[in-house]
Coordinates of C-alpha atoms in Angstrom, one line a residue:
X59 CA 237.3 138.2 275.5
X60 CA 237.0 141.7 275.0
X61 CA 239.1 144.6 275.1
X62 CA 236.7 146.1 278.1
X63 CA 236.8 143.2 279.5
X64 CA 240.6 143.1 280.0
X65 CA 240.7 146.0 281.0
X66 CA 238.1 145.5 283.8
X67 CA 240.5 142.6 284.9
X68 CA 243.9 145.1 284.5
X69 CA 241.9 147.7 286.7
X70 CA 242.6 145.1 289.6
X71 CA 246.7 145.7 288.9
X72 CA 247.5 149.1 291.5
X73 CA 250.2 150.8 291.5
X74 CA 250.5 150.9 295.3
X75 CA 252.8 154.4 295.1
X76 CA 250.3 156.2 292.7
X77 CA 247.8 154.6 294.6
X78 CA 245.4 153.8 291.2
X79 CA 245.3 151.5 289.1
X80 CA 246.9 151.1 285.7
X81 CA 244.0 151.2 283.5
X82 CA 242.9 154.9 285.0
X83 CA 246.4 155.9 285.0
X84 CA 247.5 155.7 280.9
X85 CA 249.8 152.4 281.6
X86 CA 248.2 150.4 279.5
X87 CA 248.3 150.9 275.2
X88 CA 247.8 149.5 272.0
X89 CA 245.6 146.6 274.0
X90 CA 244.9 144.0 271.1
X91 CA 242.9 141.1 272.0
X92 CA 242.9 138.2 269.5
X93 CA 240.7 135.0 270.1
X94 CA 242.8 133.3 273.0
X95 CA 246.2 136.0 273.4
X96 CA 245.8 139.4 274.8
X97 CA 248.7 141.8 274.1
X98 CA 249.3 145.5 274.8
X99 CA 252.5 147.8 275.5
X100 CA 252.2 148.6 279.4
X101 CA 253.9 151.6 280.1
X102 CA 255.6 152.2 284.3
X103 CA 257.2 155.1 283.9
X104 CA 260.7 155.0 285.6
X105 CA 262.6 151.8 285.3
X106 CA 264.0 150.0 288.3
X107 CA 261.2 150.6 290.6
X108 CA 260.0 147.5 292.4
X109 CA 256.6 148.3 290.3
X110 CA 258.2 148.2 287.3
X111 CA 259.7 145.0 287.5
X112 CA 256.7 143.3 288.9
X113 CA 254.1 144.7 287.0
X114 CA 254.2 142.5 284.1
X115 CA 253.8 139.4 285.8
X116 CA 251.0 140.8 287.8
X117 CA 248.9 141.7 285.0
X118 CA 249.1 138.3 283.1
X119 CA 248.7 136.9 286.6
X120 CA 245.4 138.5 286.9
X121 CA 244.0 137.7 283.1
X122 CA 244.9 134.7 283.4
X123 CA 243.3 134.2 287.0
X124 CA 240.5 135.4 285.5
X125 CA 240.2 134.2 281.6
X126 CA 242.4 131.2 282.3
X127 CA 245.4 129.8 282.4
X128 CA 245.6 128.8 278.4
X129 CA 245.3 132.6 277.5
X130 CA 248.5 133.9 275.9
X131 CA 249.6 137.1 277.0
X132 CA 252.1 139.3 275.6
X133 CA 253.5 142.7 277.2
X134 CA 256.0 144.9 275.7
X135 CA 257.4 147.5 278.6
X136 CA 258.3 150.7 278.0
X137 CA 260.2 152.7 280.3
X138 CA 260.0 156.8 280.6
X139 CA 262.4 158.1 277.8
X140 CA 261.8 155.5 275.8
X141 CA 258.1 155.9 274.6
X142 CA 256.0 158.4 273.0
X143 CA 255.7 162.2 273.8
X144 CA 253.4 162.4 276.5
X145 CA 255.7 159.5 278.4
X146 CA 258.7 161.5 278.3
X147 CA 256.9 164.2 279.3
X148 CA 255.8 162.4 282.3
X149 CA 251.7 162.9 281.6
X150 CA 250.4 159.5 281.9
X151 CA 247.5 161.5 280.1
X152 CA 247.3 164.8 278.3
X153 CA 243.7 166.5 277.9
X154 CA 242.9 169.5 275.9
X155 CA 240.1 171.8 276.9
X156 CA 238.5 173.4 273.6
X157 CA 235.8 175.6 272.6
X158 CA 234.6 177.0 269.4
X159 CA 234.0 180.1 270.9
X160 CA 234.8 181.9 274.0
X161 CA 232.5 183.5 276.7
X162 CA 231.4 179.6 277.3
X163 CA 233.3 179.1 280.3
X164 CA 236.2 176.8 279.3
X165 CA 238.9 178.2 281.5
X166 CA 236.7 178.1 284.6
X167 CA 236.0 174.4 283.4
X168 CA 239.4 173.8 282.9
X169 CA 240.6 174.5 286.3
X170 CA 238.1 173.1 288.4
X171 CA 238.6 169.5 286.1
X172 CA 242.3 170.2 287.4
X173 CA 241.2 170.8 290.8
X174 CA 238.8 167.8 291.1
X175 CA 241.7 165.5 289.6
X176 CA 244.0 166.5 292.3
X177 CA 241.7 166.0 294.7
X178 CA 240.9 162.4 293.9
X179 CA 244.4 161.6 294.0
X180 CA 245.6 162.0 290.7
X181 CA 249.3 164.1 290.2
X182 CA 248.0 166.6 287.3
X183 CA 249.5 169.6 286.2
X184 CA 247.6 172.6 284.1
X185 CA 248.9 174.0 280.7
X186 CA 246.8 178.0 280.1
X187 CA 247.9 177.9 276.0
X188 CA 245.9 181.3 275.9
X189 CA 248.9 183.4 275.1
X190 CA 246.9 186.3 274.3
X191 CA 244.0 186.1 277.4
X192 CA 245.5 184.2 280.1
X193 CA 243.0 184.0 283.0
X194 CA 244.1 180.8 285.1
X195 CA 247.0 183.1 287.5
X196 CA 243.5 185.3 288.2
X197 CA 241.6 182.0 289.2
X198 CA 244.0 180.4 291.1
X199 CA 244.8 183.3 293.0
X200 CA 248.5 183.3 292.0
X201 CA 248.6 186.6 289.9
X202 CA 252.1 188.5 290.9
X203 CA 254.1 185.0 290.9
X204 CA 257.1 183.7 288.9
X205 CA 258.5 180.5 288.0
X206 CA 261.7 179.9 288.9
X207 CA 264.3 177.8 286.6
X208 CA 266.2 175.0 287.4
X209 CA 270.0 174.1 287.0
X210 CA 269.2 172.3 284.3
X211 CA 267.4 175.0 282.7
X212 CA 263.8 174.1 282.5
X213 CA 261.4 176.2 283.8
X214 CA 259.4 174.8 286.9
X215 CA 255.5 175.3 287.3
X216 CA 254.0 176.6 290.1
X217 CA 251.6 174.8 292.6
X218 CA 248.6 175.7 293.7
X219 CA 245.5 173.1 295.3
X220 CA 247.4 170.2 294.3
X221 CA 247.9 171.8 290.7
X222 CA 250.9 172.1 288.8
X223 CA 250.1 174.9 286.6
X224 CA 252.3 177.5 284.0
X225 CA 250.8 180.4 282.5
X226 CA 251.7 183.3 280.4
X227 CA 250.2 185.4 282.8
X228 CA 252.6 184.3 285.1
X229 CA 255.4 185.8 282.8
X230 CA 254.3 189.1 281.8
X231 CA 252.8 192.0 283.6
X232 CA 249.1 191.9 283.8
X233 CA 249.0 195.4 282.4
X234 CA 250.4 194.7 279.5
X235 CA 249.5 192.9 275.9
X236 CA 251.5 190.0 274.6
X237 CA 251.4 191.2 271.0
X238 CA 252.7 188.8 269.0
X239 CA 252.4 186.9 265.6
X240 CA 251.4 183.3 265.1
X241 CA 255.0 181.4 265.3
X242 CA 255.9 183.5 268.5
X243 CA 252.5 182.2 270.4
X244 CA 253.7 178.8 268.9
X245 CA 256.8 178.8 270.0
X246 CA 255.8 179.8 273.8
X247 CA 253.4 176.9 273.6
X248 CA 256.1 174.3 272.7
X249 CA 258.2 175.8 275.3
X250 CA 255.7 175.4 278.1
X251 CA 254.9 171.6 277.1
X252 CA 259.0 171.3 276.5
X253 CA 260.8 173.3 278.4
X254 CA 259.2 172.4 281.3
X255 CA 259.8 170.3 284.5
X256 CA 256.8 168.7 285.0
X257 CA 258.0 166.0 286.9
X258 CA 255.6 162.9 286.5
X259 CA 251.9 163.9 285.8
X260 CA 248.7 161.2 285.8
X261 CA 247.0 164.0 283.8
X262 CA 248.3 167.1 282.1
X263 CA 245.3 169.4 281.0
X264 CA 246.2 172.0 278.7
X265 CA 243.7 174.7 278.6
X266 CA 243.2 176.0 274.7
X267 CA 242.1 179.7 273.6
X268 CA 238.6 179.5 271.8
X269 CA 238.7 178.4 267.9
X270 CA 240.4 176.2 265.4
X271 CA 243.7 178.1 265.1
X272 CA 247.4 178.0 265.4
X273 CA 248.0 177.0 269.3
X274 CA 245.4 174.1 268.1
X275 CA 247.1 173.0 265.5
X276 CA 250.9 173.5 267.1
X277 CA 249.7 171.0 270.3
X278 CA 248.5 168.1 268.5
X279 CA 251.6 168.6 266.3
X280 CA 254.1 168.9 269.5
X281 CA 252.3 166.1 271.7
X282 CA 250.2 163.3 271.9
X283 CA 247.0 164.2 273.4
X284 CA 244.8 161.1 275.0
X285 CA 242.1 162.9 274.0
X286 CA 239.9 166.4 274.1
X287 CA 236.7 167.7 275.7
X288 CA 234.9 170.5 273.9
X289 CA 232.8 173.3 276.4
X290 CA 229.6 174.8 275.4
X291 CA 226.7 176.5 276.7
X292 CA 222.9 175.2 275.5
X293 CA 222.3 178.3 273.0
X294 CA 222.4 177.2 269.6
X295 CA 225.5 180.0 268.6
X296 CA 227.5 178.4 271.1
X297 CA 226.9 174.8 269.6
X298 CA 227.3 175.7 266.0
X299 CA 230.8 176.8 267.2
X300 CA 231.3 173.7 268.9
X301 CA 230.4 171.1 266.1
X302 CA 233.3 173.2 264.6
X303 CA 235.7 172.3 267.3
X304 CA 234.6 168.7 267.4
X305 CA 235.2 168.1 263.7
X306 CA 238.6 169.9 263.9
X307 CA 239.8 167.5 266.8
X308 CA 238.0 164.2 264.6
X309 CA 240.2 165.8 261.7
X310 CA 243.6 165.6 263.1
X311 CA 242.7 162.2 264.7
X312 CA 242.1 163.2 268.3
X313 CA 239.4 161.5 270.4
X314 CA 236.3 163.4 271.5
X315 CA 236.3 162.5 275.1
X316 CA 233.1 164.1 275.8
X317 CA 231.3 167.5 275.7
X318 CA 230.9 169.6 278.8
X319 CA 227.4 171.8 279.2
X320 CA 228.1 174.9 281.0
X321 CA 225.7 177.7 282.3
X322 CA 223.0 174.7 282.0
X323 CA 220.5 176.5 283.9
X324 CA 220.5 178.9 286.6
X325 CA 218.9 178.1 290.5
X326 CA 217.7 180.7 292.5
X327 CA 219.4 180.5 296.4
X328 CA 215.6 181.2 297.1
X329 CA 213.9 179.2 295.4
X330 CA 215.9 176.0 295.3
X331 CA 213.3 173.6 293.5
X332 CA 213.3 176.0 290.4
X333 CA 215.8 176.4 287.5
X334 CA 215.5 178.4 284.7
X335 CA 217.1 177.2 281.4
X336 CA 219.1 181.6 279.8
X337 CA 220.7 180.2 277.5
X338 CA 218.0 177.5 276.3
X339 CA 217.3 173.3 277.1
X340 CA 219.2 170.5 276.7
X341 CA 221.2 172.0 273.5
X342 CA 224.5 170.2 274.1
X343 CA 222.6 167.1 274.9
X344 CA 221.3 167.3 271.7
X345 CA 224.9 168.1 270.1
X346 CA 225.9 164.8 271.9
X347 CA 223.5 162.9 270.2
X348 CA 224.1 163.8 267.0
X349 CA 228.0 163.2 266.9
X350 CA 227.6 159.7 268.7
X351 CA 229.9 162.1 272.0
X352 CA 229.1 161.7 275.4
X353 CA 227.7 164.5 277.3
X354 CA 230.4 164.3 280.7
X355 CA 228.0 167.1 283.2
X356 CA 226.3 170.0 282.8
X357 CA 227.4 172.6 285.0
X358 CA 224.7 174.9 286.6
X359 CA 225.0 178.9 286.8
X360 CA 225.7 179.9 289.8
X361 CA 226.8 183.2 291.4
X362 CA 229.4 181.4 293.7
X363 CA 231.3 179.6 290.8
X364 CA 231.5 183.2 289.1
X365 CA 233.0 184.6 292.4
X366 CA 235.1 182.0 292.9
X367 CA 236.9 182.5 290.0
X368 CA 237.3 186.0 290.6
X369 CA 238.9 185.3 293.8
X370 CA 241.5 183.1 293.1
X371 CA 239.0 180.4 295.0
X372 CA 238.2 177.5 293.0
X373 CA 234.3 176.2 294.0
X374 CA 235.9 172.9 294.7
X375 CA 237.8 174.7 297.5
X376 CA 235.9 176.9 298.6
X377 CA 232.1 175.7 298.2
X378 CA 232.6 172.1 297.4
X379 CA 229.0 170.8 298.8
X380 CA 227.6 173.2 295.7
X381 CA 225.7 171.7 292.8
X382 CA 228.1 173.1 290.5
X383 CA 231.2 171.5 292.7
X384 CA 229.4 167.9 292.4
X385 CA 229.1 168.4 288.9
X386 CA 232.7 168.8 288.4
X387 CA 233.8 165.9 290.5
X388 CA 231.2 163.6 288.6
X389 CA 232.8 165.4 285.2
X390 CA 236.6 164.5 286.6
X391 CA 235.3 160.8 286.8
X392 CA 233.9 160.7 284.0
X393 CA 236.9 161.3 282.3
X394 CA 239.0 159.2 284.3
X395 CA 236.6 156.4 282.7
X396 CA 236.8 157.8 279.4
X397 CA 240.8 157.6 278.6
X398 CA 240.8 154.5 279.6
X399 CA 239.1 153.6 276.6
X400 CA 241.0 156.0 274.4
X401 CA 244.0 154.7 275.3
X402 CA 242.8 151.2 274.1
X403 CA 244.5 151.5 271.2
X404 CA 247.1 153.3 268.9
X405 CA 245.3 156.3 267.1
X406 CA 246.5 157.9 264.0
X407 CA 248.9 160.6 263.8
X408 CA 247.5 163.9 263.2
X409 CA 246.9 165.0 259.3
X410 CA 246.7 168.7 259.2
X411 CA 245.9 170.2 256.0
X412 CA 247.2 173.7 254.6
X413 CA 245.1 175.6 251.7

């Protein structure tokens, strides 16, 4: 017995509400599997549900239908409130998007992995932590809009394509500058991730400004991220900046979920057999290798995903036959596969060092 293959068998256990199955959808944790007992916490969100209190025997049903009947198996279940951060926060999985530098692409990326999550069914919501450039209200075509707040005081995101989404551009006039010092663009962050109906989330992806700086350091102090996924374009600038944001997330104990090319090459609309490699070959393939971290897509230039963006269209809705659409919906399921595997066990809480 292995831990994949348990989870194989627990990816047979659907919620029928969610419509997924638990494995894809962050219920199952700390999976342990010893040489004849399996046991992991499994978490179903609100208690009472008819899901909730027959999940438990449906999973050891199934491990047991399939590993036999002599295998031990011990669940603990935790109900929402009652486990960790990203629970009671009602993320079944939270998922930064990082990049060592910016001009790579990473908000685009960002909100087309939000887009293509929604669209396969999953409940996600989108975090823009770039206090200082937000660009997500301009992409998603909701510039001019305000949250409202609730009677219970929480702020409530807005929706857009499926999305639940919050942004400081969706706070402060687009005209002016949020000029503020490091614990005020901390504080804002906390308050978004906090302060915040979200309501219950399969995937929360919180897109980060470039570099290794405060807002980094405040979200994997505030919440407990499944994992990250570091954008980069092939030229060698870019990836020296993103082996920098890899090791920061390995240093505060984060998983690496996978590295995203962007601008991978570029296709002419006339000449549709050709692609020509601006920004070089194959470079975060290479970065992949080297760190042992999957490469998820690589995302093609193309004038219609640049457009899109500016229009407040995302190319999943609006071109979503493109090669550049495709990519992202392969990427989105990609990583669907990927926190499974993350969430496999418990990871170490984050060590952040001062000097």
């Amino acid at each position: 017995m292995t831990r994949k293959a348990i989870l194989q068998v627990l990816s047979t256990v659907v919620d029928p509400e969610r419509e997924h199955d638990i494995a894809r959808l962050g219920m199952v944790r700390n999976l342990e599997v010893a040489e004849n007992a399996v046991s992991f916490t499994l978490h179903v969100g609100a208690a009472g549900s008819d899901f909730s209190r027959r999940a438990p025997e449906l999973c050891r049903q199934a491990i047991q239908v399939a590993l036999g009947a002599d295998v031990a198996v011990n669940i603990k279940v935790v109900t929402k409130g009652k486990a960790q951060v990203p629970v009671e926060l009602g993320a079944g999985h939270m998922i930064a998007v990082a990049s060592g530098k910016g001009g790579v692409g990473k908000s685009t990326v960002a909100v087309n992995l939000a887009v293509a999550l929604a669209q396969q069914g999953y409940r996600t919501g989108l975090v823009d932590t770039d206090i200082y450039g937000p660009s997500i209200p301009v992409m998603l075509g909701i510039e001019g809009k305000k949250p409202r707040v609730n009677k219970k005081r929480k702020i409530v995101p807005l929706q857009k394509f499926g999305v639940h989404l919050l942004s400081m551009g969706l706070l402060v006039d687009a005209s002016q500058a949020v000029i503020w010092r490091g614990p005020m663009v901390s504080s804002a962050v906390r308050q978004f991730l906090n302060d915040a109906d979200w309501g219950e989330l399969d995937f929360l992806i919180l897109d980060l400004p470039p570099g290794t700086g405060d807002i980094q350091l405040t979200i994997v102090q505030t919440v407990t991220l499944t994992g990250a996924v570091i954008v980069s374009t092939p030229q060698p600038v870019a990836l020296a900046d993103a082996r920098k944001g890899v090791a920061m997330f390995e240093k505060v104990n984060v998983p690496v979920l996978g590295i995203i090319e962007n601008m991978a090459w570029f296709t002419p609309p006339d000449l549709p057999d050709r692609k020509y490699y601006l920004f070089g070959e194959g470079g975060a393939r290479v970065l992949a290798a080297e760190t042992g971290i999957p490469l998820l897509c690589a995302i093609p230039l193309e004038q219609e995903l640049r457009e899109s963006g500016d229009e407040g269209m995302p190319i999943l809705i609006g071109a979503p036959a493109s090669a550049s659409a495709v990519a992202f919906q392969e990427c989105a399921t990609r990583i669907v596969r990927a926190v499974a595997g993350a969430a496999e066990k418990e990871w170490p809480a984050p060590v952040i060092e001062y000097k």
